[in-house]
CSV table of C-alpha atoms in Angstrom, one decimal:
chain,number,residue,atom,x,y,z
A,1,UNK,CA,77.0,-87.7,-6.4
A,2,UNK,CA,75.0,-85.5,-4.2
A,3,UNK,CA,73.9,-82.7,-6.4
A,4,UNK,CA,75.0,-81.1,-9.7
A,5,UNK,CA,74.9,-77.6,-8.3
A,6,UNK,CA,74.1,-74.8,-10.7
A,7,UNK,CA,73.2,-75.8,-14.2
A,8,UNK,CA,73.8,-73.6,-17.3
A,9,UNK,CA,73.5,-73.9,-21.0
A,10,UNK,CA,76.0,-73.1,-23.7
A,11,UNK,CA,79.6,-72.1,-23.9
A,12,UNK,CA,79.1,-68.3,-23.6
A,13,UNK,CA,80.3,-66.8,-20.2
A,14,UNK,CA,82.3,-69.9,-19.7
A,15,UNK,CA,85.0,-68.2,-17.7
A,16,UNK,CA,82.8,-66.3,-15.3
A,17,UNK,CA,80.9,-69.5,-14.4
A,18,UNK,CA,84.0,-71.4,-13.6
A,19,UNK,CA,85.6,-68.5,-11.7
A,20,UNK,CA,82.5,-67.8,-9.6
A,21,UNK,CA,82.1,-71.5,-9.0
A,22,UNK,CA,85.7,-71.7,-7.7
A,23,UNK,CA,85.3,-68.7,-5.5
A,24,UNK,CA,82.0,-69.7,-4.0
A,25,UNK,CA,82.8,-73.4,-3.8
A,26,UNK,CA,79.5,-74.3,-5.6
A,27,UNK,CA,79.5,-77.0,-8.2
A,28,UNK,CA,78.6,-76.1,-11.7
A,29,UNK,CA,77.3,-78.1,-14.7
A,30,UNK,CA,77.4,-76.6,-18.2
A,31,UNK,CA,75.3,-78.4,-20.8
A,32,UNK,CA,74.7,-78.1,-24.5
A,33,UNK,CA,78.1,-76.7,-25.3
A,34,UNK,CA,77.9,-76.0,-29.1
A,35,UNK,CA,75.6,-79.0,-29.2
A,36,UNK,CA,74.0,-77.9,-32.5
A,37,UNK,CA,77.3,-76.9,-34.1
A,38,UNK,CA,78.9,-78.9,-36.9
A,39,UNK,CA,81.9,-79.2,-34.6
A,40,UNK,CA,80.3,-79.8,-31.2
A,41,UNK,CA,81.8,-79.5,-27.8
A,42,UNK,CA,84.6,-77.6,-26.1
A,43,UNK,CA,87.3,-75.9,-28.2
A,44,UNK,CA,91.0,-76.2,-27.6
A,45,UNK,CA,91.2,-72.8,-25.9
A,46,UNK,CA,88.5,-73.8,-23.4
A,47,UNK,CA,90.3,-77.0,-22.6
A,48,UNK,CA,93.4,-75.0,-22.1
A,49,UNK,CA,91.6,-72.7,-19.7
A,50,UNK,CA,90.3,-75.7,-17.7
A,51,UNK,CA,93.9,-77.0,-17.5
A,52,UNK,CA,95.0,-73.6,-16.2
A,53,UNK,CA,92.3,-73.7,-13.6
A,54,UNK,CA,93.4,-77.2,-12.6
A,55,UNK,CA,96.9,-75.9,-12.1
A,56,UNK,CA,96.0,-73.1,-9.7
A,57,UNK,CA,93.6,-75.2,-7.6
A,58,UNK,CA,94.0,-78.3,-5.6
A,59,UNK,CA,91.5,-81.1,-5.6
A,60,UNK,CA,89.2,-79.9,-8.4
A,61,UNK,CA,87.2,-82.5,-10.2
A,62,UNK,CA,86.4,-82.0,-13.8
A,63,UNK,CA,84.2,-84.3,-15.9
A,64,UNK,CA,83.6,-83.9,-19.5
A,65,UNK,CA,81.5,-86.2,-21.6
A,66,UNK,CA,82.7,-87.9,-24.7
A,67,UNK,CA,81.6,-85.3,-27.2
A,68,UNK,CA,82.6,-82.4,-25.0
A,69,UNK,CA,79.1,-80.9,-24.9
A,70,UNK,CA,78.7,-81.4,-21.1
A,71,UNK,CA,81.1,-80.2,-18.4
A,72,UNK,CA,80.8,-80.8,-14.7
A,73,UNK,CA,83.1,-78.9,-12.4
A,74,UNK,CA,83.6,-79.4,-8.7
A,75,UNK,CA,86.0,-76.7,-7.5
A,76,UNK,CA,88.9,-77.5,-5.2
A,77,UNK,CA,90.9,-75.1,-3.1
A,78,UNK,CA,92.8,-72.2,-4.7
A,79,UNK,CA,96.5,-73.1,-4.2
A,80,UNK,CA,98.5,-70.6,-6.3
A,81,UNK,CA,102.3,-70.6,-6.1
A,82,UNK,CA,104.4,-71.0,-9.1
A,83,UNK,CA,102.4,-71.8,-12.2
A,84,UNK,CA,103.5,-72.1,-15.8
A,85,UNK,CA,101.0,-72.4,-18.6
A,86,UNK,CA,101.1,-72.6,-22.4
A,87,UNK,CA,97.9,-70.8,-23.4
A,88,UNK,CA,96.2,-72.0,-26.5
A,89,UNK,CA,96.8,-69.6,-29.4
A,90,UNK,CA,93.1,-69.5,-30.4
A,91,UNK,CA,92.7,-66.8,-27.8
A,92,UNK,CA,95.2,-64.3,-26.5
A,93,UNK,CA,96.7,-64.4,-23.0
A,94,UNK,CA,94.2,-61.7,-21.9
A,95,UNK,CA,91.4,-64.3,-22.0
A,96,UNK,CA,93.2,-66.5,-19.5
A,97,UNK,CA,94.6,-63.5,-17.5
A,98,UNK,CA,91.2,-61.9,-16.9
A,99,UNK,CA,90.2,-65.0,-15.0
A,100,UNK,CA,93.4,-65.2,-13.1
A,101,UNK,CA,93.1,-61.6,-12.0
A,102,UNK,CA,89.8,-62.5,-10.4
A,103,UNK,CA,91.2,-65.6,-8.6
A,104,UNK,CA,94.7,-64.4,-7.7
A,105,UNK,CA,94.0,-62.5,-4.4
A,106,UNK,CA,92.3,-65.6,-2.9
A,107,UNK,CA,95.0,-68.1,-3.3
A,108,UNK,CA,96.7,-70.0,-0.5
A,109,UNK,CA,100.2,-68.7,-1.4
A,110,UNK,CA,100.9,-65.7,-3.6
A,111,UNK,CA,100.7,-66.5,-7.3
A,112,UNK,CA,103.5,-66.2,-9.8
A,113,UNK,CA,102.2,-67.2,-13.2
A,114,UNK,CA,104.2,-67.5,-16.3
A,115,UNK,CA,101.8,-67.5,-19.3
A,116,UNK,CA,103.0,-68.2,-22.9
A,117,UNK,CA,101.0,-67.6,-26.1
A,118,UNK,CA,99.5,-64.7,-27.9
A,119,UNK,CA,100.0,-61.4,-26.0
A,120,UNK,CA,98.1,-59.1,-28.4
A,121,UNK,CA,95.1,-59.9,-30.7
A,122,UNK,CA,92.1,-57.8,-31.7
A,123,UNK,CA,89.5,-59.9,-29.8
A,124,UNK,CA,90.5,-60.0,-26.2
A,125,UNK,CA,91.9,-57.3,-23.9
A,126,UNK,CA,95.6,-57.4,-24.4
A,127,UNK,CA,98.2,-57.8,-21.7
A,128,UNK,CA,99.2,-54.1,-22.1
A,129,UNK,CA,95.6,-53.0,-21.4
A,130,UNK,CA,95.2,-55.2,-18.4
A,131,UNK,CA,98.6,-54.1,-17.0
A,132,UNK,CA,97.6,-50.4,-17.2
A,133,UNK,CA,94.0,-50.6,-16.1
A,134,UNK,CA,93.2,-53.8,-14.2
A,135,UNK,CA,96.2,-53.7,-11.9
A,136,UNK,CA,95.6,-50.1,-10.7
A,137,UNK,CA,92.0,-51.1,-10.1
A,138,UNK,CA,93.1,-54.0,-7.9
A,139,UNK,CA,95.2,-51.6,-5.9
A,140,UNK,CA,92.1,-49.6,-5.1
A,141,UNK,CA,90.7,-52.8,-3.5
A,142,UNK,CA,93.8,-53.2,-1.3
A,143,UNK,CA,95.9,-55.5,-3.4
A,144,UNK,CA,98.8,-53.1,-3.4
A,145,UNK,CA,102.4,-53.5,-2.5
A,146,UNK,CA,105.3,-54.7,-4.6
A,147,UNK,CA,104.0,-58.1,-5.4
A,148,UNK,CA,101.2,-57.0,-7.7
A,149,UNK,CA,102.8,-56.8,-11.2
A,150,UNK,CA,102.4,-57.9,-14.8
A,151,UNK,CA,105.5,-58.0,-17.0
A,152,UNK,CA,105.6,-58.5,-20.7
A,153,UNK,CA,108.7,-60.5,-21.3
A,154,UNK,CA,108.2,-61.4,-24.9
A,155,UNK,CA,105.6,-60.1,-27.3
A,156,UNK,CA,103.7,-62.5,-29.5
A,157,UNK,CA,101.1,-61.4,-32.0
A,158,UNK,CA,98.2,-63.5,-33.3
A,159,UNK,CA,98.1,-66.0,-34.9
A,160,UNK,CA,101.6,-67.4,-34.2
A,161,UNK,CA,102.0,-66.3,-30.6
A,162,UNK,CA,105.3,-66.9,-28.9
A,163,UNK,CA,104.9,-64.2,-26.3
A,164,UNK,CA,105.4,-64.5,-22.6
A,165,UNK,CA,104.1,-62.6,-19.6
A,166,UNK,CA,104.7,-63.0,-15.9
A,167,UNK,CA,101.9,-62.1,-13.5
A,168,UNK,CA,102.5,-61.9,-9.8
A,169,UNK,CA,99.8,-61.1,-7.2
A,170,UNK,CA,99.9,-61.0,-3.4
A,171,UNK,CA,97.2,-62.8,-1.4
A,172,UNK,CA,94.7,-61.0,0.8
A,173,UNK,CA,92.6,-62.2,3.6
A,174,UNK,CA,89.9,-59.6,3.0
A,175,UNK,CA,89.0,-57.1,0.3
A,176,UNK,CA,88.6,-53.4,1.1
A,177,UNK,CA,85.2,-51.9,0.3
A,178,UNK,CA,85.6,-48.9,-2.0
A,179,UNK,CA,83.7,-45.7,-2.8
A,180,UNK,CA,84.6,-44.8,-6.4
A,181,UNK,CA,81.8,-42.4,-7.1
A,182,UNK,CA,83.8,-39.5,-8.6
A,183,UNK,CA,86.4,-40.3,-11.2
A,184,UNK,CA,87.7,-36.8,-11.4
A,185,UNK,CA,89.0,-35.0,-14.5
A,186,UNK,CA,91.4,-36.6,-16.9
A,187,UNK,CA,94.9,-35.2,-16.3
A,188,UNK,CA,96.9,-37.1,-18.8
A,189,UNK,CA,96.9,-39.6,-21.5
A,190,UNK,CA,99.5,-42.3,-21.8
A,191,UNK,CA,99.9,-45.1,-24.3
A,192,UNK,CA,102.0,-47.8,-25.8
A,193,UNK,CA,102.5,-48.2,-29.5
A,194,UNK,CA,104.1,-51.6,-30.1
A,195,UNK,CA,105.4,-53.3,-33.2
A,196,UNK,CA,107.1,-56.6,-33.8
A,197,UNK,CA,108.6,-58.1,-36.9
A,198,UNK,CA,107.7,-55.0,-38.9
A,199,UNK,CA,109.5,-51.7,-39.4
A,200,UNK,CA,110.0,-49.8,-36.1
A,201,UNK,CA,108.7,-46.8,-38.0
A,202,UNK,CA,105.2,-48.3,-37.8
A,203,UNK,CA,104.9,-47.4,-34.1
A,204,UNK,CA,106.0,-43.8,-34.8
A,205,UNK,CA,103.3,-43.5,-37.5
A,206,UNK,CA,100.7,-44.7,-35.1
A,207,UNK,CA,101.8,-42.3,-32.4
A,208,UNK,CA,101.7,-39.4,-34.8
A,209,UNK,CA,98.1,-40.0,-35.9
A,210,UNK,CA,96.7,-40.7,-32.5
A,211,UNK,CA,98.2,-37.5,-31.0
A,212,UNK,CA,96.7,-35.5,-33.8
A,213,UNK,CA,93.2,-36.3,-32.5
A,214,UNK,CA,93.9,-36.3,-28.7
A,215,UNK,CA,95.9,-33.0,-28.7
A,216,UNK,CA,92.6,-31.1,-29.1
A,217,UNK,CA,91.7,-32.0,-25.5
A,218,UNK,CA,94.9,-32.1,-23.5
A,219,UNK,CA,98.5,-31.4,-24.0
A,220,UNK,CA,99.9,-33.9,-21.6
A,221,UNK,CA,100.1,-37.0,-23.9
A,222,UNK,CA,102.9,-39.4,-24.0
A,223,UNK,CA,102.8,-42.5,-26.1
A,224,UNK,CA,105.7,-44.9,-25.7
A,225,UNK,CA,107.0,-46.8,-28.6
A,226,UNK,CA,107.9,-50.4,-27.9
A,227,UNK,CA,109.7,-52.4,-30.6
A,228,UNK,CA,110.8,-55.8,-29.6
A,229,UNK,CA,113.4,-57.7,-31.6
A,230,UNK,CA,114.8,-61.1,-32.0
A,231,UNK,CA,113.7,-63.8,-29.6
A,232,UNK,CA,111.4,-61.4,-27.8
A,233,UNK,CA,109.3,-60.6,-30.9
A,234,UNK,CA,107.3,-63.8,-31.2
A,235,UNK,CA,106.3,-65.7,-34.3
A,236,UNK,CA,104.0,-63.3,-36.2
A,237,UNK,CA,104.3,-59.7,-37.4
A,238,UNK,CA,102.0,-57.0,-36.2
A,239,UNK,CA,101.6,-53.7,-34.4
A,240,UNK,CA,99.0,-52.0,-32.3
A,241,UNK,CA,98.2,-49.3,-29.8
A,242,UNK,CA,96.9,-49.1,-26.2
A,243,UNK,CA,95.8,-45.7,-24.9
A,244,UNK,CA,95.0,-45.0,-21.3
A,245,UNK,CA,93.5,-41.8,-19.8
A,246,UNK,CA,94.3,-41.2,-16.2
A,247,UNK,CA,92.1,-39.1,-14.0
A,248,UNK,CA,92.9,-37.0,-10.9
A,249,UNK,CA,91.4,-39.6,-8.6
A,250,UNK,CA,93.5,-42.4,-10.1
A,251,UNK,CA,90.9,-44.0,-12.4
A,252,UNK,CA,91.9,-45.3,-15.8
A,253,UNK,CA,89.9,-45.4,-19.0
A,254,UNK,CA,91.4,-47.2,-21.9
A,255,UNK,CA,91.1,-48.1,-25.6
A,256,UNK,CA,93.1,-50.3,-27.8
A,257,UNK,CA,93.5,-51.7,-31.3
A,258,UNK,CA,95.7,-54.3,-32.8
A,259,UNK,CA,96.6,-54.9,-36.4
A,260,UNK,CA,94.7,-57.6,-38.3
A,261,UNK,CA,96.5,-61.0,-37.8
A,262,UNK,CA,98.3,-62.0,-40.9
A,263,UNK,CA,96.1,-64.0,-43.3
A,264,UNK,CA,92.8,-63.1,-41.4
A,265,UNK,CA,91.5,-60.2,-43.5
A,266,UNK,CA,92.4,-56.9,-44.9
A,267,UNK,CA,95.6,-55.3,-43.6
A,268,UNK,CA,95.3,-52.0,-41.7
A,269,UNK,CA,97.4,-48.9,-42.1
A,270,UNK,CA,99.1,-47.7,-38.9
A,271,UNK,CA,97.7,-44.2,-39.4
A,272,UNK,CA,94.1,-45.5,-39.6
A,273,UNK,CA,94.7,-47.7,-36.6
A,274,UNK,CA,96.1,-44.7,-34.6
A,275,UNK,CA,93.1,-42.5,-35.5
A,276,UNK,CA,90.5,-45.2,-34.8
A,277,UNK,CA,92.0,-46.1,-31.5
A,278,UNK,CA,92.1,-42.4,-30.4
A,279,UNK,CA,88.4,-42.2,-31.3
A,280,UNK,CA,87.7,-45.3,-29.4
A,281,UNK,CA,89.3,-43.7,-26.4
A,282,UNK,CA,87.0,-40.7,-26.8
A,283,UNK,CA,84.1,-43.1,-27.0
A,284,UNK,CA,85.2,-44.6,-23.7
A,285,UNK,CA,85.6,-41.2,-22.1
A,286,UNK,CA,82.1,-40.3,-23.3
A,287,UNK,CA,80.8,-43.5,-21.6
A,288,UNK,CA,82.9,-42.6,-18.6
A,289,UNK,CA,82.7,-43.8,-15.0
A,290,UNK,CA,85.4,-44.8,-12.6
A,291,UNK,CA,86.1,-48.1,-14.2
A,292,UNK,CA,86.5,-48.7,-17.9
A,293,UNK,CA,84.2,-51.0,-19.8
A,294,UNK,CA,86.5,-54.0,-20.0
A,295,UNK,CA,87.1,-54.1,-16.2
A,296,UNK,CA,83.5,-53.6,-15.0
A,297,UNK,CA,83.1,-57.2,-14.0
A,298,UNK,CA,86.4,-57.3,-12.1
A,299,UNK,CA,85.3,-54.3,-10.0
A,300,UNK,CA,81.9,-55.7,-9.4
A,301,UNK,CA,83.4,-59.0,-8.3
A,302,UNK,CA,85.6,-57.4,-5.7
A,303,UNK,CA,82.7,-55.3,-4.5
A,304,UNK,CA,80.7,-58.5,-4.0
A,305,UNK,CA,83.5,-60.2,-2.1
A,306,UNK,CA,84.4,-57.2,0.1
A,307,UNK,CA,83.9,-56.9,3.8
A,308,UNK,CA,80.3,-56.4,5.0
A,309,UNK,CA,80.2,-52.8,4.2
A,310,UNK,CA,78.8,-50.6,1.5
A,311,UNK,CA,80.7,-50.3,-1.8
A,312,UNK,CA,79.9,-47.8,-4.5
A,313,UNK,CA,81.3,-47.6,-8.0
A,314,UNK,CA,80.3,-45.3,-10.8
A,315,UNK,CA,80.3,-47.0,-14.2
A,316,UNK,CA,79.5,-46.1,-17.8
A,317,UNK,CA,76.7,-48.1,-19.5
A,318,UNK,CA,76.8,-51.7,-18.5
A,319,UNK,CA,78.2,-54.0,-21.2
A,320,UNK,CA,76.3,-57.2,-22.1
A,321,UNK,CA,79.1,-59.2,-20.5
A,322,UNK,CA,78.7,-57.3,-17.3
A,323,UNK,CA,75.0,-57.7,-17.2
A,324,UNK,CA,75.4,-61.4,-17.4
A,325,UNK,CA,78.1,-61.3,-14.8
A,326,UNK,CA,75.6,-59.5,-12.4
A,327,UNK,CA,73.2,-62.4,-13.0
A,328,UNK,CA,75.8,-64.9,-12.2
A,329,UNK,CA,76.9,-63.1,-9.1
A,330,UNK,CA,73.2,-63.3,-8.0
A,331,UNK,CA,73.3,-67.1,-8.7
A,332,UNK,CA,76.5,-67.8,-6.9
A,333,UNK,CA,76.6,-65.3,-4.0
A,334,UNK,CA,72.9,-64.1,-3.7
A,335,UNK,CA,74.0,-60.5,-4.0
A,336,UNK,CA,71.9,-58.0,-6.0
A,337,UNK,CA,73.3,-54.6,-6.8
A,338,UNK,CA,71.4,-51.3,-6.5
A,339,UNK,CA,71.5,-49.8,-9.9
A,340,UNK,CA,70.9,-46.1,-10.3
A,341,UNK,CA,71.1,-44.1,-13.5
A,342,UNK,CA,72.8,-40.8,-13.2
A,343,UNK,CA,72.0,-38.3,-15.9
A,344,UNK,CA,74.4,-35.5,-16.5
A,345,UNK,CA,72.9,-32.0,-15.9
A,346,UNK,CA,72.2,-29.7,-18.8
A,347,UNK,CA,75.2,-27.5,-18.8
A,348,UNK,CA,77.7,-30.3,-18.0
A,349,UNK,CA,79.8,-31.5,-20.9
A,350,UNK,CA,80.8,-34.9,-19.5
A,351,UNK,CA,79.5,-37.4,-21.9
A,352,UNK,CA,76.6,-39.8,-21.5
A,353,UNK,CA,74.6,-41.3,-18.7
A,354,UNK,CA,76.4,-43.1,-15.9
A,355,UNK,CA,75.3,-45.9,-13.7
A,356,UNK,CA,75.9,-46.0,-9.9
A,357,UNK,CA,76.3,-49.5,-8.6
A,358,UNK,CA,75.9,-50.1,-4.9
A,359,UNK,CA,76.1,-53.3,-2.9
A,360,UNK,CA,77.0,-54.7,0.5
A,361,UNK,CA,79.8,-57.2,0.4
A,362,UNK,CA,79.3,-60.8,1.5
A,363,UNK,CA,82.2,-60.5,3.9
A,364,UNK,CA,84.2,-63.1,2.0
A,365,UNK,CA,87.4,-64.1,3.7
A,366,UNK,CA,90.2,-66.1,2.1
A,367,UNK,CA,90.1,-69.4,4.0
A,368,UNK,CA,92.9,-70.7,1.8
A,369,UNK,CA,95.5,-68.2,3.0
A,370,UNK,CA,97.9,-69.6,5.6
A,371,UNK,CA,98.1,-67.8,8.9
A,372,UNK,CA,101.6,-66.6,9.7
B,1,UNK,CA,69.7,-26.7,-33.3
B,2,UNK,CA,69.0,-30.0,-34.8
B,3,UNK,CA,65.3,-29.2,-35.2
B,4,UNK,CA,66.0,-26.0,-37.0
B,5,UNK,CA,68.2,-27.7,-39.4
B,6,UNK,CA,65.7,-30.4,-40.2
B,7,UNK,CA,63.1,-27.6,-40.8
B,8,UNK,CA,65.4,-25.9,-43.3
B,9,UNK,CA,65.8,-29.2,-45.1
B,10,UNK,CA,62.1,-29.5,-45.5
B,11,UNK,CA,61.8,-25.9,-46.7
B,12,UNK,CA,64.5,-26.6,-49.3
B,13,UNK,CA,62.7,-29.6,-50.5
B,14,UNK,CA,59.5,-27.7,-51.0
B,15,UNK,CA,61.1,-24.8,-52.7
B,16,UNK,CA,63.0,-26.7,-55.2
B,17,UNK,CA,60.3,-29.3,-55.7
B,18,UNK,CA,63.0,-31.5,-57.1
B,19,UNK,CA,62.0,-35.1,-57.8
B,20,UNK,CA,65.6,-36.2,-57.1
B,21,UNK,CA,65.4,-39.7,-55.9
B,22,UNK,CA,68.1,-39.5,-53.3
B,23,UNK,CA,66.5,-36.9,-51.1
B,24,UNK,CA,65.9,-39.4,-48.3
B,25,UNK,CA,69.6,-39.8,-47.8
B,26,UNK,CA,70.0,-36.3,-46.6
B,27,UNK,CA,70.3,-35.7,-42.9
B,28,UNK,CA,70.5,-39.4,-42.2
B,29,UNK,CA,73.1,-38.8,-39.6
B,30,UNK,CA,70.9,-36.3,-37.8
B,31,UNK,CA,68.0,-38.8,-37.9
B,32,UNK,CA,70.2,-41.5,-36.5
B,33,UNK,CA,71.4,-39.1,-33.8
B,34,UNK,CA,67.9,-38.2,-32.9
B,35,UNK,CA,66.8,-41.8,-32.7
B,36,UNK,CA,69.8,-42.6,-30.5
B,37,UNK,CA,69.0,-39.7,-28.2
B,38,UNK,CA,65.4,-40.8,-27.9
B,39,UNK,CA,66.5,-44.3,-27.0
B,40,UNK,CA,68.9,-42.8,-24.4
B,41,UNK,CA,66.1,-40.7,-22.9
B,42,UNK,CA,63.7,-43.6,-22.5
B,43,UNK,CA,65.7,-44.8,-19.5
B,44,UNK,CA,64.8,-48.4,-18.9
B,45,UNK,CA,64.5,-49.7,-15.4
B,46,UNK,CA,68.0,-51.1,-15.3
B,47,UNK,CA,67.4,-53.3,-12.3
B,48,UNK,CA,64.6,-55.0,-14.3
B,49,UNK,CA,66.8,-55.3,-17.3
B,50,UNK,CA,69.5,-57.0,-15.3
B,51,UNK,CA,67.7,-59.1,-12.8
B,52,UNK,CA,64.4,-59.7,-14.6
B,53,UNK,CA,61.1,-58.7,-13.0
B,54,UNK,CA,60.4,-58.9,-9.3
B,55,UNK,CA,60.3,-62.5,-8.1
B,56,UNK,CA,56.6,-62.6,-7.0
B,57,UNK,CA,55.0,-61.2,-10.2
B,58,UNK,CA,57.3,-63.4,-12.3
B,59,UNK,CA,55.9,-66.5,-10.7
B,60,UNK,CA,52.3,-65.6,-11.5
B,61,UNK,CA,53.2,-64.6,-15.0
B,62,UNK,CA,54.9,-67.9,-15.6
B,63,UNK,CA,51.8,-69.8,-14.5
B,64,UNK,CA,49.6,-67.8,-16.8
B,65,UNK,CA,51.8,-68.3,-19.8
B,66,UNK,CA,53.1,-71.8,-19.6
B,67,UNK,CA,50.0,-73.9,-18.9
B,68,UNK,CA,47.1,-74.3,-21.2
B,69,UNK,CA,44.1,-76.0,-19.7
B,70,UNK,CA,46.2,-77.3,-16.8
B,71,UNK,CA,47.6,-80.0,-19.0
B,72,UNK,CA,49.7,-78.7,-21.9
B,73,UNK,CA,52.7,-76.4,-21.7
B,74,UNK,CA,53.3,-73.8,-24.3
B,75,UNK,CA,56.9,-74.0,-25.3
B,76,UNK,CA,58.2,-70.7,-26.4
B,77,UNK,CA,61.6,-70.7,-28.0
B,78,UNK,CA,63.6,-67.9,-26.4
B,79,UNK,CA,65.3,-66.8,-29.5
B,80,UNK,CA,67.5,-64.1,-28.1
B,81,UNK,CA,68.7,-66.4,-25.3
B,82,UNK,CA,69.5,-69.3,-27.6
B,83,UNK,CA,71.4,-67.0,-29.9
B,84,UNK,CA,73.5,-65.8,-27.0
B,85,UNK,CA,74.1,-69.1,-25.4
B,86,UNK,CA,76.9,-70.3,-27.7
B,87,UNK,CA,78.4,-67.1,-28.9
B,88,UNK,CA,81.9,-65.8,-28.2
B,89,UNK,CA,82.9,-65.4,-24.5
B,90,UNK,CA,84.6,-62.0,-24.6
B,91,UNK,CA,84.5,-59.1,-22.1
B,92,UNK,CA,85.2,-56.4,-24.7
B,93,UNK,CA,82.4,-53.9,-25.0
B,94,UNK,CA,81.5,-53.3,-28.7
B,95,UNK,CA,78.5,-51.0,-28.7
B,96,UNK,CA,78.4,-51.3,-32.5
B,97,UNK,CA,77.7,-47.6,-33.0
B,98,UNK,CA,80.4,-45.1,-32.5
B,99,UNK,CA,80.0,-41.4,-32.2
B,100,UNK,CA,81.2,-39.2,-35.0
B,101,UNK,CA,84.3,-37.6,-33.5
B,102,UNK,CA,84.9,-35.4,-36.5
B,103,UNK,CA,82.0,-33.1,-35.4
B,104,UNK,CA,82.9,-30.2,-33.2
B,105,UNK,CA,79.6,-30.7,-31.3
B,106,UNK,CA,80.6,-34.2,-30.3
B,107,UNK,CA,84.1,-33.1,-29.2
B,108,UNK,CA,82.4,-30.4,-27.0
B,109,UNK,CA,80.3,-33.0,-25.3
B,110,UNK,CA,83.2,-34.4,-23.4
B,111,UNK,CA,85.3,-31.2,-22.9
B,112,UNK,CA,84.7,-31.0,-19.2
B,113,UNK,CA,86.0,-34.6,-18.6
B,114,UNK,CA,89.5,-33.1,-18.9
B,115,UNK,CA,91.4,-30.8,-16.5
B,116,UNK,CA,91.5,-28.3,-19.4
B,117,UNK,CA,87.7,-28.0,-19.3
B,118,UNK,CA,85.3,-26.1,-17.0
B,119,UNK,CA,85.5,-26.8,-13.3
B,120,UNK,CA,82.6,-26.9,-10.9
B,121,UNK,CA,82.3,-24.2,-8.3
B,122,UNK,CA,84.0,-25.1,-5.1
B,123,UNK,CA,86.6,-27.0,-6.9
B,124,UNK,CA,89.8,-25.4,-8.1
B,125,UNK,CA,92.1,-26.2,-10.9
B,126,UNK,CA,95.1,-25.6,-8.7
């Protein structure tokens, strides 16, 4: 073996390391995965993630030691096509989907992935959130057209799961550089209140309480209620809310909350959930920027991989996950961003400080894509 | 506004001269808000925060720190790093603190983010 490539410690930021390794073609070795833990090594959901990665690539080499504390990954070529995957229920589909969103535009043939498992849980971004924020963001980078879609076929709450989503994404040869420096004002708020295996009235109660808070700002609010029944309702009961604020320039800020999974803590009232979620949306609006906090790293990745031109994006405060992602981008692509803090002026009432991120793309072109 | 209120608090205390034990609990929220604002104002060099210090100076610092008498190396456990290493891999941003959205002041701080708020000159609501 020639070289081990980049070496990291610990299981945190597992997905970003493997995704960036796949995109850059650099090998990666991750040591000391929960090595001090009573139950050392990779968890089932991480193994499931590796299997998914193996399905969308061709010729990847993965070596794991006996205890599962050391992982070596040599990326193959991104293949795409039809993929079906049963996602481990320890994490929701959002965990797996976030990585697929990053990889999908660079496949050989356009991806159509059917993912089964938990669609909504309180930990990861839910499929509803990614559908309403990540997909419009990808369109800004030139991944538009009909092919880019995420469909929730069945809803499955944690811990039982039983949900199903279909994600399709077209392939692109190059990524467009973007200038998202002005998000514009918020023109409307949309949302989805969902409930499965509980009274459909729950969703209405959520909508009522969330509207009560948001109506102080803007009248144009519409929260859909989505109650799935029978085979489409998964294995566990639950409800939740996703709120999205859309700006004049087509930027999306979001917040969401899901009910506590059954048997994992105190149950939550739908009214409380609605109010809390609405306040979280106000928090997100206060942070502001053109990209909401859960999609910061996706935007930064596409900026890095853009054509050799300047890209600018205005973000809210960087999340710890994003900060680590920036460090990983430096490791894998040798790109460092220019980071400028923008303070709002005195008389402006537009929330907190913003961060302007600027970089020149590496001019990444999709070598996997077949020429037609 | 905040300053004036805290002054009135002090005055009240002096006037009443009440040995009530729970005085310190008053205005906690304002104190927290002030601390938060102070922290926000002390804008850190973000580039340094993200990428660490400039490469050259980092090298020299490392030499100074790590070697003692040219033979021994000082091993410093990086506590924060170790702690982070094996924690949950999740992209959700939980800042821990949330603003109090029941206050009218707080609600006003984001009014202009909406089309219903004030518009800059040169731009038109139409």
